[in-house]
PDB file of C-alpha atoms in Angstrom:
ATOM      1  CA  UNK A1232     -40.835-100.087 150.437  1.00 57.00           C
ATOM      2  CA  UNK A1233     -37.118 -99.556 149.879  1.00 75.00           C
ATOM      3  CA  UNK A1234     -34.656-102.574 149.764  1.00 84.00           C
ATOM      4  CA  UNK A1235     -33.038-101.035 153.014  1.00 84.00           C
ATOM      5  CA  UNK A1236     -36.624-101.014 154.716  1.00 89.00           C
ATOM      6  CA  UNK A1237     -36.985-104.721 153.322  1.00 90.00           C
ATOM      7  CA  UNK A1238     -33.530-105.928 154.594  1.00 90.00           C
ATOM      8  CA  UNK A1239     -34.156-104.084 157.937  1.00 91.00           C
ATOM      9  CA  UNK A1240     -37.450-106.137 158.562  1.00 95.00           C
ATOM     10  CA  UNK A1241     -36.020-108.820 157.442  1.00 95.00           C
ATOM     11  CA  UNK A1242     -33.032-108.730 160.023  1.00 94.00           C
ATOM     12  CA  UNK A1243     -35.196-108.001 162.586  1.00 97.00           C
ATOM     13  CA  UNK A1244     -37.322-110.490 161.508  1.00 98.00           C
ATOM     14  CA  UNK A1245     -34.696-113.277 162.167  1.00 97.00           C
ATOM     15  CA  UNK A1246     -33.587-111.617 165.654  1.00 97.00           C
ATOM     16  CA  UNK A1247     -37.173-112.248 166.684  1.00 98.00           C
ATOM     17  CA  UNK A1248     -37.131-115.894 164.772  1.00 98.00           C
ATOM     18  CA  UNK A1249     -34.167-116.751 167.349  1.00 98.00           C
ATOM     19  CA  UNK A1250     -35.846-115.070 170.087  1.00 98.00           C
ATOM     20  CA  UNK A1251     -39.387-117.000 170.300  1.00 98.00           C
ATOM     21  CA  UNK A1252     -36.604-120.030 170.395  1.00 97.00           C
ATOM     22  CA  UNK A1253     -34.403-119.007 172.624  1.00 98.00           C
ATOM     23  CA  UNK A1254     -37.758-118.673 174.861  1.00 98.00           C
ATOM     24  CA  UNK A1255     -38.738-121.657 174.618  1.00 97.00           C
ATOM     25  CA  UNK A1256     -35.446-122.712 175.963  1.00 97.00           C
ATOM     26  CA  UNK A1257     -35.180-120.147 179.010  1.00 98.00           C
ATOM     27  CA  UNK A1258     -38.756-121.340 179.632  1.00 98.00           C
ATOM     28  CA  UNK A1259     -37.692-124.891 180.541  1.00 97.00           C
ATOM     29  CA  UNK A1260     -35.420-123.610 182.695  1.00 98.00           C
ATOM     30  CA  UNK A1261     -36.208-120.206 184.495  1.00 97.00           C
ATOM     31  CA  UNK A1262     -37.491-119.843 188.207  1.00 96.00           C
ATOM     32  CA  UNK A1263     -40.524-120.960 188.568  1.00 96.00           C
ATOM     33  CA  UNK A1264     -41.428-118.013 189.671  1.00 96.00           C
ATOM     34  CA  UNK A1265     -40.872-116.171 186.556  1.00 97.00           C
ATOM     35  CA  UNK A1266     -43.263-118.498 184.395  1.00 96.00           C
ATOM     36  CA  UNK A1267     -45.300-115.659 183.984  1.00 98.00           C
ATOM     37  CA  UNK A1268     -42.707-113.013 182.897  1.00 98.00           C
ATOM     38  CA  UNK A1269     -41.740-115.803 180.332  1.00 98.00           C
ATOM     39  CA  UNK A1270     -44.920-116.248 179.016  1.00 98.00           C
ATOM     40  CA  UNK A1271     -45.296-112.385 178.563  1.00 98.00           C
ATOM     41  CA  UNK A1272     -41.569-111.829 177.141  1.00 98.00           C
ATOM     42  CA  UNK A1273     -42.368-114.727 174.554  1.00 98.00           C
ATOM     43  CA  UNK A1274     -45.790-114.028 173.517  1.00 98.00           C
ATOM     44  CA  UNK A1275     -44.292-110.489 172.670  1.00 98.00           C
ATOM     45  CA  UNK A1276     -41.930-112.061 171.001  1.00 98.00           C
ATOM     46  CA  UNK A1277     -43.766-113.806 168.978  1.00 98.00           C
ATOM     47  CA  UNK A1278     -46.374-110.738 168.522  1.00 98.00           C
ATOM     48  CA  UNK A1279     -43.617-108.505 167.081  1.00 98.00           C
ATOM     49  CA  UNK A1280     -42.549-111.852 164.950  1.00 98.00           C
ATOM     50  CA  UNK A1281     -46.157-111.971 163.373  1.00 98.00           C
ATOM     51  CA  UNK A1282     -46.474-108.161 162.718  1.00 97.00           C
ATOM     52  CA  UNK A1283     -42.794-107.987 161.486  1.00 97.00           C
ATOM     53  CA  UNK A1284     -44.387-110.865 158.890  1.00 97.00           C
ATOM     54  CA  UNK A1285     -47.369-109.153 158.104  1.00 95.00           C
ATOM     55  CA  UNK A1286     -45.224-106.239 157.030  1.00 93.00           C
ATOM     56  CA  UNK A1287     -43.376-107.121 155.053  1.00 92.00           C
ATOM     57  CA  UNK A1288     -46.096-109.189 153.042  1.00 93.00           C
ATOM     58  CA  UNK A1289     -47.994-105.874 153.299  1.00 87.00           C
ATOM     59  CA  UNK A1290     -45.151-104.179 151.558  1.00 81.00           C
ATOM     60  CA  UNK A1291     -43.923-106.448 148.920  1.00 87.00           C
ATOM     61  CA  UNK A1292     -41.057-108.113 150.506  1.00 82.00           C
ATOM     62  CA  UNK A1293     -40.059-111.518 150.727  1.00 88.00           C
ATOM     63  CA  UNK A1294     -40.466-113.487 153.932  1.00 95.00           C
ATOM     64  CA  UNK A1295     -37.523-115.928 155.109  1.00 95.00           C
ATOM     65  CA  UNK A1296     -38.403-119.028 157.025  1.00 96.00           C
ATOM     66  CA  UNK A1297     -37.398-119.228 160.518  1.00 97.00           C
ATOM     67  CA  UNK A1298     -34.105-121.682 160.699  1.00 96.00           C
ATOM     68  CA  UNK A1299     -34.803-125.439 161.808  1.00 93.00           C
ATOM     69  CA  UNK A1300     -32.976-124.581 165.116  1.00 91.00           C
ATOM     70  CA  UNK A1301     -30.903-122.359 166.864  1.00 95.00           C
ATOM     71  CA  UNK A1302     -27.605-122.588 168.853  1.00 94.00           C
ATOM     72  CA  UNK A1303     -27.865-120.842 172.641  1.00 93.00           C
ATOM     73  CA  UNK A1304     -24.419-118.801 173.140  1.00 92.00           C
ATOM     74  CA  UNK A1305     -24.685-119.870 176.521  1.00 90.00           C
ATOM     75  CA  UNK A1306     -24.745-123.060 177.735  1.00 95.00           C
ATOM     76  CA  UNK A1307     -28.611-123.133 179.686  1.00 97.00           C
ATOM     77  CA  UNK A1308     -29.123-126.109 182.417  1.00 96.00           C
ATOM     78  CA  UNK A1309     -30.620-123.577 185.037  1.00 96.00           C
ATOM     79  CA  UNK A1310     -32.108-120.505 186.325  1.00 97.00           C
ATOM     80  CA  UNK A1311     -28.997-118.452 186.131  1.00 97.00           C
ATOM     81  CA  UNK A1312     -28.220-119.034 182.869  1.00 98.00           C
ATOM     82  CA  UNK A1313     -32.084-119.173 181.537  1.00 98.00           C
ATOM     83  CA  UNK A1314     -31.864-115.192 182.400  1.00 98.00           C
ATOM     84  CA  UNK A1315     -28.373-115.113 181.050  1.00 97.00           C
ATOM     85  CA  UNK A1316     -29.929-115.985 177.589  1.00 98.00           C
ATOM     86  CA  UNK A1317     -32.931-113.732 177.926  1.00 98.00           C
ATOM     87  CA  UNK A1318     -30.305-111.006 178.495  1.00 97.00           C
ATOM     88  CA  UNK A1319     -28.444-112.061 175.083  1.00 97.00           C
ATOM     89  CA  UNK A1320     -32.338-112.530 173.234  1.00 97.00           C
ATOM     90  CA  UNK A1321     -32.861-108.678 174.575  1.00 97.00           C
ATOM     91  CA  UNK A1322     -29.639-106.875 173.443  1.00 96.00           C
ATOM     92  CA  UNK A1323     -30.025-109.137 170.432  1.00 96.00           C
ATOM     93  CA  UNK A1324     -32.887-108.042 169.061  1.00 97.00           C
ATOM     94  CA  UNK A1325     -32.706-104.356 170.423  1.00 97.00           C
ATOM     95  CA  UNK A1326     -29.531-104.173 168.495  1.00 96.00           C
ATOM     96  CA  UNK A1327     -31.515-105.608 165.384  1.00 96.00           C
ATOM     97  CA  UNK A1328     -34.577-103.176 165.719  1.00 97.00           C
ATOM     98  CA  UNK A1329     -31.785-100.209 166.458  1.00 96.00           C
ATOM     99  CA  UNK A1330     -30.115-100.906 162.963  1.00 94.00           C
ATOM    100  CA  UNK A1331     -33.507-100.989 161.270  1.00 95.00           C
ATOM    101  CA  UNK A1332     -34.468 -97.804 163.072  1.00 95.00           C
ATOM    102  CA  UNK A1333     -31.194 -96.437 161.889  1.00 94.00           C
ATOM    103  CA  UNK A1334     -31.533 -98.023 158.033  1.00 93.00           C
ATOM    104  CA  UNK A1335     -35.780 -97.889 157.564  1.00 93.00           C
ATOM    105  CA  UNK A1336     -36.784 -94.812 155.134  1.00 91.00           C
ATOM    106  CA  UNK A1337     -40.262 -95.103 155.668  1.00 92.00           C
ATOM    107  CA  UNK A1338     -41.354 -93.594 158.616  1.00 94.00           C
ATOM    108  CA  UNK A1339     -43.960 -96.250 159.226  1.00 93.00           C
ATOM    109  CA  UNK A1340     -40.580 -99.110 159.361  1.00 93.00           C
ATOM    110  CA  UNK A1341     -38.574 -95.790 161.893  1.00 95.00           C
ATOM    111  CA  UNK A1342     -41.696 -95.944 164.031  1.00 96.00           C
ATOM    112  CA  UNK A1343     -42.620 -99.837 164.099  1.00 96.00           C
ATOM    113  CA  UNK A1344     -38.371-100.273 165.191  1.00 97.00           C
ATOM    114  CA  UNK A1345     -38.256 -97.758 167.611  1.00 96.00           C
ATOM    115  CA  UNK A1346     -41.380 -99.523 169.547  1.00 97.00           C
ATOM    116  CA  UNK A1347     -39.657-102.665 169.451  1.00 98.00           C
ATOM    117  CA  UNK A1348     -35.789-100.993 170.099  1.00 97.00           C
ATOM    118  CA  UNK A1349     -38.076 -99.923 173.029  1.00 96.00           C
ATOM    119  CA  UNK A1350     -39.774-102.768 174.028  1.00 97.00           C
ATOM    120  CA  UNK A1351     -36.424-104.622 173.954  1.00 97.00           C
ATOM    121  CA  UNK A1352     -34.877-102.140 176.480  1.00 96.00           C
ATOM    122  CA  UNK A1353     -37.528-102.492 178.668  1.00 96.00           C
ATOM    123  CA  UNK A1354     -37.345-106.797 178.998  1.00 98.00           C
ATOM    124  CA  UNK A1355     -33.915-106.364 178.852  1.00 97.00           C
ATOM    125  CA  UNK A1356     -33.507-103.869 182.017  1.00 96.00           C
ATOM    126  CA  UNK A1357     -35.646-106.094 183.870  1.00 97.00           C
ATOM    127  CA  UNK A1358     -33.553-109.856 183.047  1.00 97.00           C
ATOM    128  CA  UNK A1359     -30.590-107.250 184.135  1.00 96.00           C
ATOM    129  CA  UNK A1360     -32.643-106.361 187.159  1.00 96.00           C
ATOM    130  CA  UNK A1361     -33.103-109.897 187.839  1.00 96.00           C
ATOM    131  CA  UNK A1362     -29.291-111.183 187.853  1.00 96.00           C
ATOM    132  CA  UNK A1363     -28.525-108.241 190.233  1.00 95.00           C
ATOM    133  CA  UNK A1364     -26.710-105.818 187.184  1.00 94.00           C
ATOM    134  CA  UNK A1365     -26.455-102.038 188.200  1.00 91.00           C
ATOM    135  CA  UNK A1366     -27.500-100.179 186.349  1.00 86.00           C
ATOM    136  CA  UNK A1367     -30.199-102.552 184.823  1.00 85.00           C
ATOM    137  CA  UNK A1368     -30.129 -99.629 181.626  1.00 87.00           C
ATOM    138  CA  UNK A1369     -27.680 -98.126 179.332  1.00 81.00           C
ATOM    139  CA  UNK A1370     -27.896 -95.185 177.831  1.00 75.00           C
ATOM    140  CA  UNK A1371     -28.693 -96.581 174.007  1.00 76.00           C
ATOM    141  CA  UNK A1372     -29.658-100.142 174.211  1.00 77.00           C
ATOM    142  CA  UNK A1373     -29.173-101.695 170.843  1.00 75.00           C
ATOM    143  CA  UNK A1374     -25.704 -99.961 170.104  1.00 73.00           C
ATOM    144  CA  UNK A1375     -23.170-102.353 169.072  1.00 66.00           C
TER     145      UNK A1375
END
């Protein structure tokens, strides 16, 4: 693995650190009605958090430990802003898995960060979707 592959997983890896976090946090506070859709968004989370680990162990690299806590950008006391965060968690860490697409020389790192890039896009159209944004898409999630 090259040290641009390396530093690639590892940003992405602390994109998705913050994210499983940040879920925890919308997940106190989101509709009830999306407990579900929370429970799916973090578990993937946390599934491209473990196999983001497991590569870079697999490779050689060096895994950071998650920070103690994270700060929310936006201040989260109710529905509204529980999906305000999940849209910050989503362009977040599509922007993180777009750079590592863009850095990664393997093609095994390209492929793993365009999954995620696209898994990103996809939970973050449909937190979009949910506050009422039009369009829920852009063109090139992840572009900063």
């Amino acid at each position: 693995m090259s040290g641009a592959d390396s530093k690639a997983l590892t940003d992405a890896l602390s994109a998705e650190y913050a994210a499983v976090f940040a879920y925890g946090v919308i997940a106190a506070y989101a509709n009830p009605d999306r407990e579900r859709l929370v429970a799916e968004y973090t578990a993937a989370h946390r599934a491209r958090r473990d196999a983001t680990i497991d590569a870079l162990k697999g490779l050689g690299g060096t895994v950071p430990a998650p920070a103690a806590a994270y700060t929310s950008p936006v201040p989260v006391d109710d529905p509204i802003p529980a999906a305000k965060l999940a849209v910050v968690v989503e362009t977040d860490t599509a922007t993180a898995w777009r750079a590592a697409a863009e850095a990664a020389s393997a093609p095994e790192v390209r492929r793993t960060a365009v999954e995620a890039l696209t898994e990103c896009a996809l939970r973050l159209a449909t937190w979009q979707s949910i506050l009422g944004v039009n369009p829920a898409t852009t063109a090139f999630p992840g572009q900063p």
